[in-house]
Short mmCIF file of C-alpha atoms in Angstrom, two decimals:
data_model
loop_
_atom_site.label_atom_id
_atom_site.label_comp_id
_atom_site.label_asym_id
_atom_site.label_seq_id
_atom_site.Cartn_x
_atom_site.Cartn_y
_atom_site.Cartn_z
CA MET C 120 0.00 0.00 0.00
CA ALA C 121 2.83 2.44 0.87
CA PHE C 122 6.61 2.10 0.79
CA GLU C 123 9.65 4.21 1.62
CA LEU C 124 11.75 5.88 -1.06
CA SER C 125 15.50 5.41 -1.36
CA GLU C 126 18.01 8.27 -1.61
CA ASP C 127 18.08 8.07 -5.41
CA GLN C 128 14.29 7.94 -5.61
CA LEU C 129 14.03 11.11 -3.49
CA LYS C 130 15.82 13.05 -6.23
CA THR C 131 13.39 11.69 -8.83
CA ALA C 132 10.43 12.54 -6.61
CA GLU C 133 11.70 16.13 -6.25
CA ASN C 134 11.64 16.56 -10.02
CA GLU C 135 8.23 14.91 -10.32
CA LEU C 136 6.71 17.28 -7.75
CA LYS C 137 7.72 20.28 -9.86
CA LYS C 138 4.87 19.39 -12.20
CA TYR C 139 2.32 20.12 -9.49
CA LEU C 140 3.57 23.45 -8.17
CA PRO C 141 2.32 25.44 -6.35
CA MET C 142 0.04 22.81 -4.77
CA SER C 143 3.00 20.52 -4.09
CA GLN C 144 5.12 23.41 -2.77
CA GLN C 145 5.62 22.24 0.80
CA VAL C 146 6.60 18.64 0.01
CA TYR C 147 8.67 19.80 -2.96
CA GLY C 148 10.48 22.36 -0.80
CA PHE C 149 11.13 19.74 1.84
CA LEU C 150 12.73 17.40 -0.70
CA VAL C 151 14.82 20.24 -2.16
CA ILE C 152 16.48 20.78 1.23
CA ARG C 153 16.46 17.08 2.15
CA ASN C 154 18.41 16.22 -1.00
CA ARG C 155 21.07 18.83 -0.21
CA VAL C 156 21.34 19.03 3.59
CA ARG C 157 21.59 16.15 6.06
CA CYS C 158 19.76 16.98 9.29
CA ASP C 159 16.87 15.28 11.10
CA PRO C 160 16.10 11.87 9.53
CA VAL C 161 12.76 11.60 7.75
CA ARG C 162 10.86 8.80 5.99
CA VAL C 163 9.35 9.64 2.61
CA VAL C 164 6.66 7.18 1.55
CA VAL C 165 4.49 6.88 -1.57
CA ASP C 166 1.53 4.77 -2.61
CA ARG C 167 3.36 3.44 -5.67
CA TRP C 168 6.43 4.17 -7.80
CA PRO C 169 7.25 5.96 -10.00
CA GLN C 170 3.79 7.39 -10.81
CA PHE C 171 2.84 8.13 -7.20
CA ARG C 172 -0.50 9.66 -6.31
CA VAL C 173 0.25 10.24 -2.62
CA ILE C 174 3.60 11.22 -1.10
CA MET C 175 4.24 11.79 2.60
CA CYS C 176 7.29 13.08 4.50
CA LYS C 177 7.20 11.69 8.01
CA PRO C 178 9.79 12.31 10.76
CA HIS C 179 11.70 9.35 12.14
CA GLY C 180 11.57 8.69 15.84
CA GLU C 181 8.85 9.76 18.23
CA GLN C 182 5.61 10.45 16.35
CA SER C 183 4.26 12.44 19.31
CA ASP C 184 6.76 15.30 18.96
CA LEU C 185 4.63 18.46 18.78
CA PHE C 186 6.93 20.09 16.23
CA LYS C 187 7.66 17.22 13.86
CA ASP C 188 4.81 17.60 11.40
CA ALA C 189 4.21 15.12 8.62
CA LEU C 190 3.81 16.73 5.17
CA LEU C 191 1.52 15.29 2.54
CA PHE C 192 0.67 15.87 -1.11
CA ALA C 193 -1.95 13.89 -3.02
CA THR C 194 -3.39 14.00 -6.52
CA ASP C 195 -6.04 11.33 -5.91
CA ALA C 196 -8.45 11.79 -3.01
CA ALA C 197 -9.69 8.18 -3.10
CA VAL C 198 -6.16 6.79 -2.85
CA LEU C 199 -5.38 9.21 -0.02
CA GLU C 200 -8.42 8.08 1.94
CA GLU C 201 -7.54 4.42 1.39
CA ILE C 202 -3.96 4.91 2.62
CA LEU C 203 -5.08 6.84 5.70
CA SER C 204 -7.69 4.20 6.48
CA LYS C 205 -5.75 0.99 5.82
CA SER C 206 -2.00 1.60 5.96
CA SER C 207 0.22 1.80 9.02
CA VAL C 208 1.88 5.05 7.95
CA PHE C 209 0.40 6.78 11.01
CA ASP C 210 -0.14 5.35 14.49
CA TRP C 211 -3.66 6.58 15.13
CA SER C 212 -3.38 5.79 18.85
CA LYS C 213 -0.80 8.59 19.29
CA TYR C 214 -0.54 12.30 18.61
CA PHE C 215 0.49 13.47 15.14
CA CYS C 216 0.14 16.59 12.99
CA VAL C 217 -0.12 16.79 9.19
CA GLY C 218 0.38 19.74 6.85
CA THR C 219 -1.46 19.41 3.53
CA SER C 220 -4.05 21.01 1.25
CA VAL C 221 -7.17 22.33 2.96
CA SER C 222 -9.11 20.46 0.24
CA HIS C 223 -8.38 17.22 2.13
CA THR C 224 -10.22 18.40 5.25
CA GLU C 225 -13.27 16.15 4.84
CA ILE C 226 -11.09 13.08 4.17
CA PHE C 227 -9.11 13.55 7.36
CA LYS C 228 -12.25 14.24 9.38
CA ALA C 229 -13.99 11.15 8.00
CA VAL C 230 -11.07 8.79 8.62
CA ALA C 231 -10.46 10.18 12.10
CA SER C 232 -14.16 9.84 12.94
CA ALA C 233 -14.21 6.24 11.73
CA LYS C 234 -11.23 5.48 13.97
CA GLY C 235 -12.69 7.35 16.94
CA VAL C 236 -9.77 9.80 16.97
CA PRO C 237 -10.06 13.54 17.83
CA CYS C 238 -9.17 15.71 14.80
CA LYS C 239 -8.68 19.47 14.76
CA ARG C 240 -7.65 21.87 12.00
CA VAL C 241 -5.22 24.16 13.82
CA ALA C 242 -4.10 26.52 11.05
CA THR C 243 -5.12 27.60 7.57
CA CYS C 244 -2.63 29.59 5.53
CA HIS C 245 -2.11 31.49 2.31
CA LEU C 246 0.73 30.04 0.25
CA MET C 247 2.79 33.05 -0.87
CA THR C 248 5.50 32.41 -3.48
CA LEU C 249 8.12 34.67 -5.03
CA GLU C 250 8.54 33.68 -8.66
CA ASP C 251 11.13 36.29 -9.67
CA VAL C 252 13.63 37.33 -7.00
CA SER C 253 15.11 39.97 -9.32
CA ARG C 254 11.86 41.93 -9.04
CA LEU C 255 12.14 42.43 -5.28
CA PRO C 256 11.85 46.16 -4.57
CA SER C 257 15.07 47.79 -3.45
CA VAL C 258 15.38 48.32 0.31
CA ASP C 259 17.82 50.60 2.07
CA SER C 260 19.84 48.60 4.61
CA SER C 261 22.65 51.13 4.98
CA GLY C 262 23.80 51.47 8.57
CA ILE C 263 22.05 48.22 9.54
CA SER C 264 24.04 45.19 10.72
CA ILE C 265 22.61 42.02 9.14
CA SER C 266 23.84 38.59 10.19
CA SER C 267 22.65 34.99 10.70
CA LEU C 268 21.26 33.52 13.90
CA ASP C 269 23.40 31.11 15.90
CA GLU C 270 22.85 28.63 18.71
CA SER C 271 23.04 31.32 21.38
CA HIS C 272 19.82 32.82 19.96
CA ILE C 273 17.65 29.68 20.28
CA GLY C 274 16.07 30.77 23.56
CA LEU C 275 15.20 34.22 22.23
CA VAL C 276 13.48 32.80 19.15
CA ASN C 277 11.61 30.23 21.25
CA GLN C 278 10.33 32.83 23.71
CA THR C 279 8.95 35.09 20.99
CA TRP C 280 7.56 32.51 18.54
CA LYS C 281 3.78 32.20 18.60
CA PHE C 282 3.92 28.42 18.94
CA GLY C 283 7.04 28.38 21.11
CA LYS C 284 7.64 29.24 24.77
CA VAL C 285 7.91 25.51 25.49
CA ASP C 286 10.95 23.26 25.86
CA VAL C 287 9.84 20.89 23.09
CA ALA C 288 10.18 23.67 20.49
CA VAL C 289 13.89 24.06 21.24
CA ALA C 290 15.02 21.04 19.18
CA MET C 291 13.12 22.27 16.10
CA ILE C 292 14.54 25.79 16.35
CA ARG C 293 18.05 24.46 16.96
CA ASN C 294 17.77 22.31 13.83
CA MET C 295 16.58 25.29 11.76
CA ILE C 296 19.34 27.61 12.94
CA ALA C 297 22.07 24.97 12.54
CA ASN C 298 21.10 23.66 9.11
CA PHE C 299 19.03 26.23 7.19
CA PRO C 300 19.52 29.90 6.25
CA SER C 301 18.42 32.66 8.63
CA CYS C 302 18.80 36.44 8.80
CA CYS C 303 18.72 38.87 11.69
CA VAL C 304 19.31 42.55 12.43
CA LEU C 305 21.82 43.15 15.22
CA ASP C 306 21.86 46.10 17.59
CA ALA C 307 24.99 47.94 18.77
CA ASP C 308 25.68 45.15 21.27
CA ARG C 309 25.50 42.49 18.52
CA LYS C 310 22.19 41.16 19.84
CA PRO C 311 19.32 40.26 17.45
CA VAL C 312 16.38 42.67 17.46
CA SER C 313 14.60 41.27 14.37
CA TRP C 314 14.90 37.89 12.62
CA ILE C 315 13.53 35.37 10.13
CA LEU C 316 14.27 31.66 9.67
CA THR C 317 13.88 28.89 7.10
CA TYR C 318 11.80 25.81 7.93
CA ALA C 319 12.74 22.26 6.92
CA SER C 320 10.24 22.64 4.05
CA CYS C 321 12.11 25.69 2.64
CA ALA C 322 9.31 28.01 3.75
CA ILE C 323 10.56 31.21 5.36
CA GLY C 324 8.93 32.30 8.59
CA MET C 325 9.11 32.90 12.35
CA LEU C 326 9.51 36.56 11.33
CA TYR C 327 9.66 38.69 14.49
CA THR C 328 10.82 42.13 15.57
CA LEU C 329 11.15 43.15 19.21
CA PRO C 330 8.38 45.68 20.01
CA GLU C 331 10.78 48.54 20.75
CA HIS C 332 12.38 48.16 17.30
CA ARG C 333 9.25 48.03 15.15
CA GLY C 334 8.46 50.60 12.49
CA LYS C 335 12.05 50.73 11.20
CA GLY C 336 11.55 48.59 8.10
CA TYR C 337 13.50 45.61 9.47
CA ALA C 338 10.92 43.02 8.38
CA LYS C 339 11.09 44.15 4.75
CA ILE C 340 14.90 44.07 4.83
CA LEU C 341 15.01 40.57 6.34
CA VAL C 342 12.43 39.01 4.01
CA SER C 343 14.29 40.43 1.01
CA SER C 344 17.68 39.30 2.32
CA LEU C 345 16.58 35.75 3.11
CA ALA C 346 14.66 35.46 -0.18
CA LYS C 347 17.83 36.34 -2.11
CA ARG C 348 19.96 33.99 -0.01
CA ASN C 349 17.64 31.02 -0.45
CA HIS C 350 17.26 31.69 -4.16
CA ALA C 351 21.06 31.71 -4.54
CA LEU C 352 21.13 28.27 -2.89
CA GLY C 353 18.60 26.93 -5.40
CA TYR C 354 15.77 26.78 -2.86
CA PRO C 355 12.19 27.78 -3.72
CA VAL C 356 11.23 31.09 -2.09
CA TYR C 357 7.86 31.01 -0.37
CA SER C 358 6.05 31.49 2.93
CA PHE C 359 2.86 30.45 4.67
CA ILE C 360 0.79 33.33 6.05
CA GLU C 361 -2.07 32.53 8.42
CA GLU C 362 -5.40 33.76 7.08
CA GLU C 363 -5.92 36.14 9.99
CA ASN C 364 -2.47 37.74 9.69
CA ALA C 365 -3.29 40.69 7.43
CA VAL C 366 -0.13 42.62 8.36
CA SER C 367 2.23 39.85 7.18
CA TYR C 368 0.11 39.25 4.09
CA ARG C 369 0.49 42.90 3.04
CA LEU C 370 4.23 42.82 3.75
CA PHE C 371 4.86 39.79 1.53
CA ALA C 372 2.45 40.97 -1.18
CA ASN C 373 4.18 44.35 -1.33
CA LEU C 374 7.50 42.54 -1.82
CA GLY C 375 6.16 40.70 -4.86
CA PHE C 376 4.98 37.42 -3.32
CA THR C 377 1.82 36.10 -4.97
CA GLU C 378 -0.66 33.30 -4.34
CA ASP C 379 -3.16 31.07 -6.10
CA PRO C 380 -6.34 32.40 -4.45
CA SER C 381 -8.03 29.01 -4.85
CA TYR C 382 -5.43 27.19 -2.74
CA ARG C 383 -4.91 27.04 1.03
CA GLU C 384 -2.55 24.92 3.13
CA ALA C 385 -3.82 23.52 6.42
CA TRP C 386 -2.46 21.72 9.47
CA PHE C 387 -4.43 18.99 11.23
CA GLU C 388 -3.77 17.62 14.72
CA PHE C 389 -4.88 14.21 15.91
CA ASN C 390 -5.02 12.91 19.49
CA LYS C 391 -3.76 16.17 20.96
CA PHE C 392 -4.80 14.95 24.44
CA GLN C 393 -2.13 12.22 24.20
CA ILE C 394 0.60 14.85 24.58
CA PHE C 395 -0.54 15.65 28.11
CA GLN C 396 -0.90 12.09 29.40
#
């Protein structure tokens, strides 16, 4: 029903997913980084090979890690429902979280209901992509010290991230800072006052500016800087913006990021109560 891809097959799958952009953006972006950077181990499984209809990226190790989401792309809803219902890809007795198209909402709800498992959609996001980095508007960064985050900044990022402030987020943030591009603005004491990171899926995010430093244009400078850096590395340049975050949406739109208005990405949690047992 579902089997794991080899290293060579991952490269083929990356090329295959290009055909389905932007809908396949998150899984495609994950494979782009996965095929170039060795960090946290992940299983990538498909329903069949080489003409797969469902592909899933699933972290190795403890499934119940709050910040190790599985990523999923499917072109056939019936096959997706069959895999979720009958395969052992997920342990439905434990907590897990999946990022995928919002169009799969009813499938996940139906399968979870049939298994007697609590299911909750926890986020719905615009998928904002930058197709032409050369068209980024010019930004004046003169007199501003721009650098990359390092391990000493993990606690700061964790304390200010919307989904952070918990010890279990530390490993995810450490992995991002150690393995993927980031940008930050430093003050006179060489301490970050504004920053942005790259997720394991290539998406840029965790954008944050300390309240006392807002209104200085740092967010625009950092998004532009990280977009150019990731593009130079051959990574797709994109971000997920939560539907209710109008400020970030305007920022990215003004920088030239666009979206397919018919598409939304969503994250679903299952068995959340298991985390607290």
